[in-house]
Coordinates of N, CA and C and ligand atoms in Angstrom, one line a residue:
M12 N -1.8 26.0 4.0 CA -1.4 25.4 2.6 C -1.5 26.6 1.4
A13 N -0.7 26.9 0.9 CA -0.8 27.8 -0.1 C -1.1 27.1 -1.7
L14 N -2.4 27.0 -1.9 CA -2.8 26.3 -3.1 C -2.7 27.1 -4.2
G15 N -2.6 26.7 -5.4 CA -2.4 27.4 -6.8 C -0.8 27.8 -6.8
H16 N -0.1 27.4 -6.1 CA 1.5 27.6 -6.2 C 1.9 26.2 -6.3
A17 N 3.3 26.1 -6.8 CA 3.7 25.0 -7.2 C 4.1 24.1 -6.1
E18 N 3.8 22.7 -6.2 CA 4.3 21.9 -5.2 C 4.6 20.6 -6.1
V19 N 5.8 20.1 -5.7 CA 6.2 18.7 -6.2 C 6.6 17.6 -5.0
L20 N 5.9 16.7 -4.7 CA 6.3 15.9 -3.9 C 6.4 14.4 -4.6
L21 N 7.1 13.5 -4.0 CA 7.3 12.4 -4.3 C 7.1 11.3 -3.3
L22 N 6.4 10.3 -3.6 CA 6.3 9.0 -2.5 C 7.0 8.0 -3.2
M23 N 8.0 7.3 -2.2 CA 9.0 6.2 -2.5 C 8.8 5.2 -1.6
G24 N 9.3 4.1 -1.9 CA 9.5 3.0 -0.8 C 9.2 1.7 -1.5
P25 N 9.3 0.5 -1.0 CA 9.3 -0.7 -1.7 C 8.1 -1.1 -1.9
P26 N 7.9 -2.3 -3.0 CA 6.5 -2.6 -3.1 C 5.7 -3.1 -2.1
G27 N 4.6 -2.6 -2.1 CA 3.6 -2.9 -0.9 C 4.0 -1.7 0.3
A28 N 4.5 -1.0 -0.1 CA 4.8 0.1 1.2 C 3.5 1.0 1.3
G29 N 2.7 1.0 0.3 CA 1.5 2.0 0.5 C 1.5 3.2 -0.2
K30 N 2.4 3.1 -1.4 CA 2.7 4.2 -2.3 C 1.5 4.9 -2.9
G31 N 0.9 3.8 -3.5 CA -0.5 4.0 -4.4 C -1.7 4.3 -3.5
T32 N -1.7 3.7 -2.3 CA -2.7 3.9 -1.3 C -2.7 5.3 -0.8
Q33 N -1.6 5.7 -0.6 CA -1.2 7.1 0.1 C -1.3 8.1 -0.9
A34 N -1.0 7.8 -2.1 CA -0.6 8.7 -3.1 C -2.0 9.4 -3.5
S35 N -3.0 8.7 -3.6 CA -4.6 8.9 -3.9 C -5.2 9.8 -2.8
K36 N -4.8 9.5 -1.2 CA -5.4 10.5 -0.3 C -4.5 11.7 -0.3
L37 N -3.4 11.7 -0.4 CA -2.6 12.9 -0.6 C -2.9 14.2 -1.5
A38 N -3.0 13.2 -2.7 CA -3.2 14.3 -3.9 C -4.6 14.7 -3.7
R39 N -5.5 14.0 -3.4 CA -7.1 14.8 -3.0 C -6.6 15.9 -1.9
A40 N -6.1 15.7 -0.9 CA -5.9 16.4 0.2 C -5.4 17.9 -0.2
R41 N -4.2 17.6 -1.0 CA -3.5 18.8 -1.2 C -3.6 19.2 -2.9
Q42 N -4.7 18.9 -3.6 CA -5.1 19.1 -4.7 C -3.9 19.2 -5.8
L43 N -3.1 17.9 -5.8 CA -2.3 17.7 -6.6 C -2.6 16.8 -7.8
L44 N -1.9 17.0 -8.9 CA -2.0 15.9 -10.1 C -1.3 14.2 -9.6
K45 N -2.0 13.6 -9.5 CA -1.5 12.3 -9.2 C -0.6 11.8 -10.4
L46 N 0.4 11.4 -10.4 CA 1.2 10.6 -11.7 C 1.7 9.4 -10.7
S47 N 1.3 8.0 -11.3 CA 1.7 7.1 -10.9 C 2.0 6.3 -12.0
T48 N 3.7 6.1 -12.0 CA 4.1 5.5 -13.3 C 3.7 4.0 -13.3
G49 N 3.4 3.2 -12.0 CA 2.9 2.0 -12.2 C 1.4 2.0 -12.8
D50 N 0.5 2.8 -12.5 CA -0.7 2.9 -13.1 C -0.7 3.2 -14.4
M51 N 0.1 4.4 -14.9 CA 0.2 4.6 -16.2 C 0.8 3.5 -17.0
L52 N 1.6 2.6 -16.6 CA 2.1 1.4 -17.3 C 1.0 0.5 -17.6
R53 N 0.2 0.4 -16.5 CA -0.7 -0.8 -16.4 C -2.0 -0.3 -17.6
N54 N -2.1 1.1 -17.4 CA -3.1 1.3 -18.7 C -2.5 1.3 -19.9
H55 N -1.2 1.5 -20.1 CA -0.6 1.3 -21.6 C -1.0 -0.3 -22.1
V56 N -0.7 -1.0 -21.0 CA -0.6 -2.6 -21.2 C -2.0 -2.9 -21.8
A57 N -3.1 -2.5 -20.9 CA -4.6 -2.8 -21.0 C -4.9 -2.2 -22.2
Q58 N -4.4 -1.2 -23.0 CA -4.6 -0.3 -24.0 C -4.0 -1.3 -25.2
G59 N -3.0 -2.0 -25.0 CA -2.1 -2.6 -25.9 C -1.3 -1.6 -26.7
S60 N -1.0 -0.6 -26.2 CA -0.3 0.5 -27.1 C 1.3 -0.1 -27.2
A61 N 2.2 0.7 -27.9 CA 3.4 0.2 -28.3 C 4.2 0.0 -27.3
L62 N 4.1 1.3 -26.3 CA 4.8 1.3 -24.9 C 4.3 -0.1 -24.1
G63 N 3.1 -0.1 -24.1 CA 2.5 -1.3 -23.1 C 3.0 -2.5 -23.6
Q64 N 3.1 -2.8 -25.0 CA 3.7 -4.2 -25.4 C 5.0 -4.2 -25.0
Q65 N 5.8 -3.1 -25.0 CA 7.1 -3.5 -24.4 C 7.1 -3.6 -23.0
A66 N 6.3 -3.0 -22.3 CA 6.5 -2.9 -20.8 C 6.0 -4.2 -20.1
K67 N 5.0 -4.8 -20.9 CA 4.4 -6.1 -20.2 C 5.3 -7.1 -19.6
A68 N 6.2 -7.6 -20.3 CA 6.7 -8.9 -19.9 C 7.9 -8.2 -18.7
I69 N 8.1 -7.0 -19.1 CA 9.3 -6.4 -17.9 C 8.7 -6.3 -16.5
M70 N 7.4 -5.8 -16.5 CA 6.7 -5.8 -15.3 C 6.3 -7.3 -14.8
E71 N 5.9 -8.1 -15.8 CA 5.6 -9.2 -15.1 C 6.8 -10.2 -14.5
A72 N 8.0 -9.7 -15.1 CA 9.2 -10.3 -14.5 C 9.7 -9.4 -13.2
G73 N 9.1 -8.4 -12.8 CA 9.4 -8.0 -11.7 C 10.6 -6.8 -11.9
E74 N 11.2 -6.4 -13.2 CA 12.3 -5.7 -13.5 C 11.5 -4.3 -13.5
L75 N 12.5 -3.2 -14.1 CA 12.0 -1.8 -14.2 C 11.9 -1.5 -15.9
V76 N 11.0 -0.9 -16.1 CA 11.1 -0.4 -17.5 C 12.0 0.5 -17.6
P77 N 12.8 0.6 -19.0 CA 13.8 1.4 -19.2 C 13.6 2.6 -18.9
D78 N 14.7 3.5 -18.5 CA 14.2 4.9 -18.0 C 13.8 5.8 -19.1
A79 N 14.4 5.6 -20.2 CA 13.9 6.5 -21.4 C 12.5 6.6 -21.6
L80 N 12.0 5.4 -21.6 CA 10.4 5.5 -21.7 C 9.7 5.9 -20.6
I81 N 10.2 5.7 -19.1 CA 9.4 6.4 -18.3 C 9.5 7.6 -18.2
I82 N 10.8 8.1 -18.5 CA 10.9 9.7 -18.5 C 10.1 10.5 -19.6
A83 N 10.1 9.9 -20.6 CA 9.2 10.4 -21.6 C 7.7 10.5 -21.3
M84 N 7.2 9.4 -20.5 CA 5.8 9.4 -20.3 C 5.4 10.5 -19.2
V85 N 6.5 10.6 -18.2 CA 6.2 11.7 -17.3 C 6.4 13.0 -17.7
K86 N 7.1 13.2 -18.6 CA 7.4 14.5 -19.1 C 6.1 15.1 -20.0
E87 N 5.9 14.1 -20.7 CA 4.4 14.4 -21.4 C 3.2 14.7 -20.3
A88 N 3.1 14.0 -19.2 CA 2.1 14.5 -18.3 C 2.2 15.6 -17.6
I89 N 3.6 16.0 -17.2 CA 3.8 17.2 -16.4 C 3.6 18.2 -17.6
A90 N 4.1 18.3 -18.7 CA 3.7 19.4 -19.7 C 2.3 19.6 -19.8
A91 N 1.6 18.7 -19.8 CA 0.1 19.0 -20.0 C -0.7 19.9 -19.0
Q92 N 0.1 20.0 -18.0 CA -0.3 20.8 -17.0 C -0.2 22.3 -17.4
N93 N -1.2 23.3 -17.4 CA -0.9 24.4 -18.1 C -1.1 25.5 -17.1
S94 N -0.8 25.3 -15.6 CA -0.8 26.4 -14.7 C 0.7 26.1 -14.1
D95 N 0.6 26.5 -12.7 CA 1.8 26.1 -11.9 C 1.8 24.5 -11.7
V96 N 3.0 24.1 -11.7 CA 3.4 22.6 -11.6 C 2.7 22.2 -10.2
R97 N 1.8 21.3 -10.0 CA 1.4 20.8 -8.8 C 1.1 19.1 -8.8
V98 N 2.0 18.7 -8.5 CA 2.2 17.1 -8.9 C 2.5 16.3 -7.9
L99 N 2.0 15.0 -7.4 CA 2.5 14.2 -6.7 C 3.1 12.9 -7.5
L100 N 4.1 12.8 -7.5 CA 4.7 11.6 -8.3 C 4.9 10.1 -7.3
D101 N 4.2 9.1 -7.8 CA 3.8 8.1 -7.0 C 4.8 6.8 -7.8
G102 N 5.7 6.2 -7.2 CA 6.7 5.4 -7.8 C 7.8 5.9 -8.9
F103 N 7.9 7.3 -9.0 CA 8.9 7.8 -9.7 C 9.6 9.0 -9.1
P104 N 10.8 8.9 -9.1 CA 12.0 8.3 -9.9 C 12.2 7.1 -9.1
R105 N 12.8 6.1 -9.9 CA 13.2 4.9 -9.2 C 14.4 4.4 -9.5
T106 N 15.2 5.1 -10.3 CA 16.7 5.0 -10.4 C 17.3 6.2 -10.4
P107 N 18.6 6.3 -10.3 CA 19.3 7.5 -10.2 C 19.4 8.3 -11.6
G108 N 19.4 7.6 -12.7 CA 18.8 8.2 -14.0 C 17.7 8.9 -14.0
Q109 N 16.6 8.4 -13.7 CA 15.2 8.9 -13.3 C 15.3 10.2 -12.5
A110 N 16.1 10.1 -11.5 CA 16.1 11.2 -10.5 C 16.7 12.5 -11.2
E111 N 17.9 12.1 -11.8 CA 18.4 13.4 -12.6 C 17.6 14.0 -13.7
A112 N 16.8 13.0 -14.3 CA 16.0 13.4 -15.4 C 15.0 14.4 -14.7
L113 N 14.4 14.1 -13.7 CA 13.5 14.9 -13.1 C 13.9 16.2 -12.5
E114 N 15.1 16.3 -12.2 CA 15.6 17.6 -11.8 C 15.8 18.5 -12.8
T115 N 16.1 17.9 -14.2 CA 16.2 18.6 -15.2 C 14.8 19.1 -15.9
L116 N 14.0 18.2 -15.8 CA 12.9 18.4 -16.0 C 11.9 19.5 -15.3
L117 N 12.4 19.6 -13.8 CA 11.7 20.6 -13.1 C 12.1 21.9 -13.1
R118 N 13.5 21.8 -13.6 CA 14.0 23.2 -14.1 C 13.6 23.9 -15.1
E119 N 13.1 23.0 -16.3 CA 12.5 23.3 -17.4 C 11.1 24.1 -17.4
F120 N 10.8 23.7 -16.3 CA 9.1 24.1 -15.6 C 9.4 25.2 -14.7
D121 N 10.7 25.8 -14.3 CA 10.8 26.6 -13.4 C 10.4 26.1 -12.1
T122 N 10.7 25.1 -11.7 CA 10.3 24.6 -10.6 C 11.4 23.6 -9.7
A123 N 11.1 23.0 -8.6 CA 12.0 22.1 -8.0 C 11.3 21.3 -6.9
L124 N 11.9 20.1 -6.6 CA 11.1 19.3 -5.7 C 10.9 19.9 -4.5
T125 N 9.7 19.6 -3.7 CA 9.5 20.1 -2.5 C 9.9 19.1 -1.6
A126 N 9.5 17.8 -1.5 CA 9.8 16.9 -0.5 C 9.8 15.5 -1.2
A127 N 10.4 14.5 -0.9 CA 10.6 13.3 -1.0 C 10.2 12.4 0.3
I128 N 8.8 11.8 0.1 CA 8.5 10.7 1.4 C 8.8 9.4 1.1
L129 N 9.5 8.9 2.0 CA 10.0 7.5 2.0 C 9.0 6.7 3.1
L130 N 8.4 5.8 2.6 CA 7.6 5.1 3.3 C 8.1 3.8 3.8
E131 N 8.4 3.5 5.1 CA 9.3 2.3 5.3 C 8.3 1.2 6.1
V132 N 8.6 0.0 5.9 CA 7.7 -1.2 6.3 C 8.8 -2.3 6.0
N133 N 8.6 -3.2 7.1 CA 9.2 -4.5 7.3 C 9.0 -5.3 6.3
E134 N 9.9 -6.3 5.7 CA 10.0 -7.1 4.3 C 8.9 -8.1 4.6
D135 N 8.8 -8.8 6.1 CA 7.7 -9.8 5.8 C 6.0 -8.9 5.9
E136 N 6.0 -7.8 6.3 CA 4.7 -7.3 6.1 C 4.5 -6.8 4.5
L137 N 5.6 -6.4 3.9 CA 5.3 -6.0 2.5 C 4.9 -7.4 1.7
V138 N 5.5 -8.5 1.8 CA 5.2 -9.7 1.1 C 3.5 -10.0 1.6
A139 N 3.6 -9.7 2.9 CA 2.1 -10.3 3.1 C 1.1 -9.4 2.6
R140 N 1.2 -8.2 2.6 CA 0.2 -7.1 2.0 C 0.1 -7.6 0.4
L141 N 1.3 -7.9 -0.3 CA 1.2 -8.0 -1.7 C 0.5 -9.4 -2.0
L142 N 0.7 -10.4 -1.1 CA 0.1 -11.6 -1.2 C -1.3 -11.6 -1.1
K143 N -1.8 -10.6 -0.4 CA -3.3 -10.5 0.0 C -3.9 -9.7 -1.3
R144 N -3.0 -8.9 -2.0 CA -3.6 -8.2 -3.0 C -3.8 -9.2 -4.3
A145 N -2.8 -10.0 -4.2 CA -2.9 -10.9 -5.4 C -4.1 -11.8 -5.2
Q146 N -4.6 -12.1 -4.0 CA -5.7 -12.9 -3.9 C -7.0 -12.0 -4.3
E147 N -6.9 -10.6 -3.9 CA -8.0 -9.8 -4.2 C -8.3 -9.5 -5.4
E148 N -6.9 -9.0 -6.2 CA -7.2 -8.1 -7.3 C -6.3 -9.2 -8.4
G149 N -5.6 -10.1 -8.1 CA -5.0 -10.9 -9.2 C -4.1 -10.0 -10.0
R150 N -3.3 -9.1 -9.6 CA -2.2 -8.3 -10.4 C -1.4 -9.5 -10.9
S151 N -1.0 -9.4 -12.2 CA -0.1 -10.5 -12.6 C 1.4 -10.7 -12.1
D152 N 1.8 -9.3 -11.4 CA 3.1 -9.3 -10.9 C 3.1 -9.6 -9.4
D153 N 1.9 -9.6 -9.1 CA 1.9 -10.2 -7.6 C 1.9 -11.6 -7.2
N154 N 2.9 -12.2 -7.5 CA 3.2 -13.6 -6.9 C 4.4 -13.8 -6.3
E155 N 4.5 -14.9 -5.6 CA 5.7 -14.8 -4.7 C 7.3 -14.5 -5.2
A156 N 7.4 -15.2 -6.3 CA 8.7 -15.1 -7.1 C 9.1 -13.8 -7.4
T157 N 7.7 -13.2 -8.0 CA 8.0 -11.7 -8.9 C 8.2 -10.7 -7.6
I158 N 7.3 -10.9 -6.5 CA 7.4 -9.9 -5.5 C 8.8 -9.9 -4.6
R159 N 9.6 -11.2 -4.5 CA 10.9 -11.2 -4.1 C 11.8 -10.4 -5.1
R160 N 11.6 -10.4 -6.3 CA 12.3 -9.8 -7.3 C 12.2 -8.5 -7.2
R161 N 11.0 -8.0 -7.1 CA 10.8 -6.6 -7.0 C 11.2 -6.1 -5.9
M162 N 11.5 -6.8 -4.5 CA 12.1 -6.2 -3.7 C 13.8 -6.2 -3.8
Q163 N 14.3 -6.8 -4.4 CA 15.7 -7.1 -4.7 C 16.0 -5.8 -5.7
V164 N 15.0 -5.7 -6.6 CA 15.4 -4.6 -7.6 C 15.5 -3.2 -7.1
Y165 N 14.3 -3.0 -6.0 CA 14.0 -2.0 -5.1 C 15.5 -1.7 -4.3
R166 N 16.0 -2.8 -3.8 CA 17.2 -2.5 -3.0 C 18.7 -2.0 -3.8
E167 N 18.6 -2.7 -5.0 CA 19.8 -2.5 -5.7 C 19.6 -1.1 -6.7
Q168 N 18.2 -0.9 -7.0 CA 18.2 0.3 -8.0 C 17.6 1.6 -7.5
T169 N 16.7 1.4 -6.5 CA 15.8 2.6 -5.7 C 16.4 3.1 -4.6
Q170 N 16.7 2.1 -3.8 CA 17.4 2.5 -2.4 C 18.5 3.7 -2.5
P171 N 19.4 3.5 -3.7 CA 20.3 4.8 -3.5 C 19.7 6.1 -3.5
L172 N 18.6 6.4 -4.0 CA 18.0 7.5 -4.0 C 17.5 8.1 -2.6
V173 N 17.7 7.2 -1.7 CA 17.5 7.6 -0.2 C 18.4 8.5 0.2
D174 N 19.7 8.2 -0.2 CA 20.9 8.9 0.1 C 20.8 10.3 -0.8
Y175 N 20.6 10.1 -2.0 CA 20.5 11.3 -2.9 C 19.7 12.3 -2.2
Y176 N 18.4 12.0 -1.8 CA 17.5 12.9 -1.4 C 17.8 13.5 0.0
A177 N 18.5 12.5 0.8 CA 18.8 13.1 2.2 C 20.0 14.2 2.0
A178 N 20.9 13.8 1.1 CA 22.0 14.9 0.9 C 21.5 16.3 0.5
K179 N 20.4 16.1 -0.2 CA 19.7 17.3 -0.4 C 18.7 17.9 0.4
S180 N 18.5 17.2 1.5 CA 17.7 17.7 2.5 C 16.3 17.8 2.0
K181 N 16.0 16.8 1.2 CA 14.5 16.7 0.8 C 13.9 15.5 1.5
L182 N 14.5 14.5 2.1 CA 14.1 13.3 2.3 C 13.1 13.6 3.7
R183 N 12.1 12.9 3.7 CA 11.1 12.8 4.9 C 10.8 11.3 5.2
R184 N 11.4 10.8 6.1 CA 11.0 9.2 6.6 C 9.7 9.3 7.2
V185 N 8.8 8.3 6.9 CA 7.6 7.9 7.3 C 7.6 6.3 7.6
S186 N 7.1 6.0 8.7 CA 6.8 4.4 9.0 C 5.5 4.4 8.2
G187 N 5.7 3.5 7.4 CA 4.4 2.9 6.6 C 3.8 1.8 7.4
E188 N 3.9 1.5 8.6 CA 3.2 0.5 9.3 C 2.1 0.9 10.2
G189 N 1.0 0.3 10.3 CA -0.1 0.5 11.1 C -1.2 0.8 9.9
S190 N -2.2 1.3 10.6 CA -3.4 1.6 9.5 C -3.1 2.7 8.4
V191 N -4.2 2.6 7.3 CA -3.8 3.6 6.3 C -4.1 5.0 7.0
E192 N -5.1 5.2 7.9 CA -5.3 6.5 8.4 C -4.0 7.1 9.2
E193 N -3.3 6.0 9.9 CA -2.4 6.4 10.8 C -1.3 6.7 10.0
V194 N -0.9 6.0 8.8 CA 0.1 6.5 8.3 C -0.1 7.9 7.1
F195 N -1.2 8.1 6.8 CA -1.7 9.5 6.4 C -1.2 10.5 7.2
A196 N -1.7 10.3 8.4 CA -1.7 11.3 9.6 C -0.1 11.7 9.8
R197 N 0.9 10.6 9.6 CA 2.3 10.8 9.9 C 2.8 11.5 8.6
I198 N 2.1 11.4 7.3 CA 2.9 12.1 6.3 C 2.4 13.4 6.5
T199 N 1.2 13.8 6.7 CA 0.5 15.0 6.9 C 1.4 15.9 7.8
E200 N 1.9 15.2 8.9 CA 2.8 15.7 9.8 C 4.3 16.4 9.2
V201 N 4.7 15.3 8.7 CA 6.2 15.7 7.9 C 6.0 16.8 7.0
L202 N 4.9 16.9 6.5 CA 4.9 18.1 5.6 C 4.3 19.5 6.1
L203 N 4.2 19.7 7.4 CA 4.2 21.0 8.0 C 5.0 21.8 7.9
Ligands
B4P330 P1 3.9 0.1 -8.9 O1 2.6 0.1 -9.4 O2 4.5 1.3 -8.5 O3 3.9 -1.0 -7.6 P2 4.2 -1.3 -6.3 O4 5.6 -1.0 -6.2 O5 3.7 -2.8 -6.0 O6 3.3 -0.4 -5.5 P3 2.0 0.1 -5.1 O7 1.9 1.3 -5.3 O8 1.1 -0.8 -6.3 O9 1.1 -0.5 -3.9 P4 1.0 -0.3 -2.7 O10 2.4 0.0 -1.8 O11 0.1 1.2 -2.5 O12 5.1 -0.5 -9.9 C1 4.5 -1.7 -10.7 C2 5.7 -2.1 -11.6 O13 6.0 -1.1 -12.6 C3 7.1 -2.0 -11.2 O14 7.5 -3.3 -10.6 C4 7.9 -1.6 -12.4 O15 8.1 -2.8 -13.2 C5 7.0 -1.0 -13.2 N1 7.4 0.7 -12.6 C6 6.5 1.5 -12.2 N2 7.1 2.6 -12.0 C7 8.4 2.4 -12.7 C8 9.4 3.5 -12.7 N3 9.5 4.6 -12.3 N4 10.5 3.0 -13.5 C9 10.5 1.7 -14.1 N5 9.6 0.7 -13.9 C10 8.5 1.2 -13.2 O16 0.0 -1.3 -1.8 C11 0.2 -2.5 -1.7 C12 -0.8 -3.2 -0.9 O17 -0.7 -2.9 0.6 C13 -2.2 -2.8 -1.5 O18 -2.9 -4.1 -1.6 C14 -2.8 -2.0 -0.5 O19 -4.2 -2.1 0.0 C15 -2.0 -2.5 0.7 N6 -1.9 -1.5 1.8 C16 -1.5 -0.2 1.6 N7 -1.1 0.5 2.8 C17 -1.4 -0.6 3.6 C18 -1.4 -0.4 5.2 N8 -1.4 0.8 6.0 N9 -1.9 -1.5 5.8 C19 -2.2 -2.6 5.5 N10 -2.2 -2.8 4.0 C20 -1.9 -1.8 3.1

């Protein structure tokens, strides 16, 4: 692995597929800056910033925060890197508009996407994982009605990106079922 050179990975998949879990491991292993739009938004909500105030009700309803807000937030974080761009995007892009904005943004930084990793998990397992997290962490968007809505939003707005990245030969499909370590081993393998 050539550290110190640009690398841009993105992790996509339905809610509960393990994006956040795998993103932390992958960022550590490849020395990438992890940018999780979900975590960034939750921080804004916790701080009560203007963006957080706008995002709170949207997230609690299981809808997507408007593209313009998300894109500005990601751009600021990437621009803060002062050497080669080495980032792992977790949960971004989630719409075709975000995917196009990302391409433009990466061109501005003289780089391009390395690979888009898609974590695939069957829906019953997804719901079970998120309900378990609801009991353990009490996240305000982890209740059954919102979880179902997030799945539907994923199918309608984010799934088209699977074809988008496949057409660019950037898509790497990985089964997200099994233990965290098993999934991580599969991801490592598709990035060889
Ligand atoms: P996210 O924070 O991205 O939430 P998520 O889709 O539920 O994924 P997360 O990363 O948290 O969960 P994971 O699968 O790791 O987004 C939340 C909300 O923010 C969105 O609904 C939206 O409103 C907004 N938002 C975020 N990004 C946006 C964007 N780009 N545009 C617009 N709006 C945006 O893990 C789930 C659970 O499974 C965990 O409890 C974990 O421990 C468990 N788990 C993981 N791997 C497992 C395994 N292998 N086996 C068993 N359990 C596992």
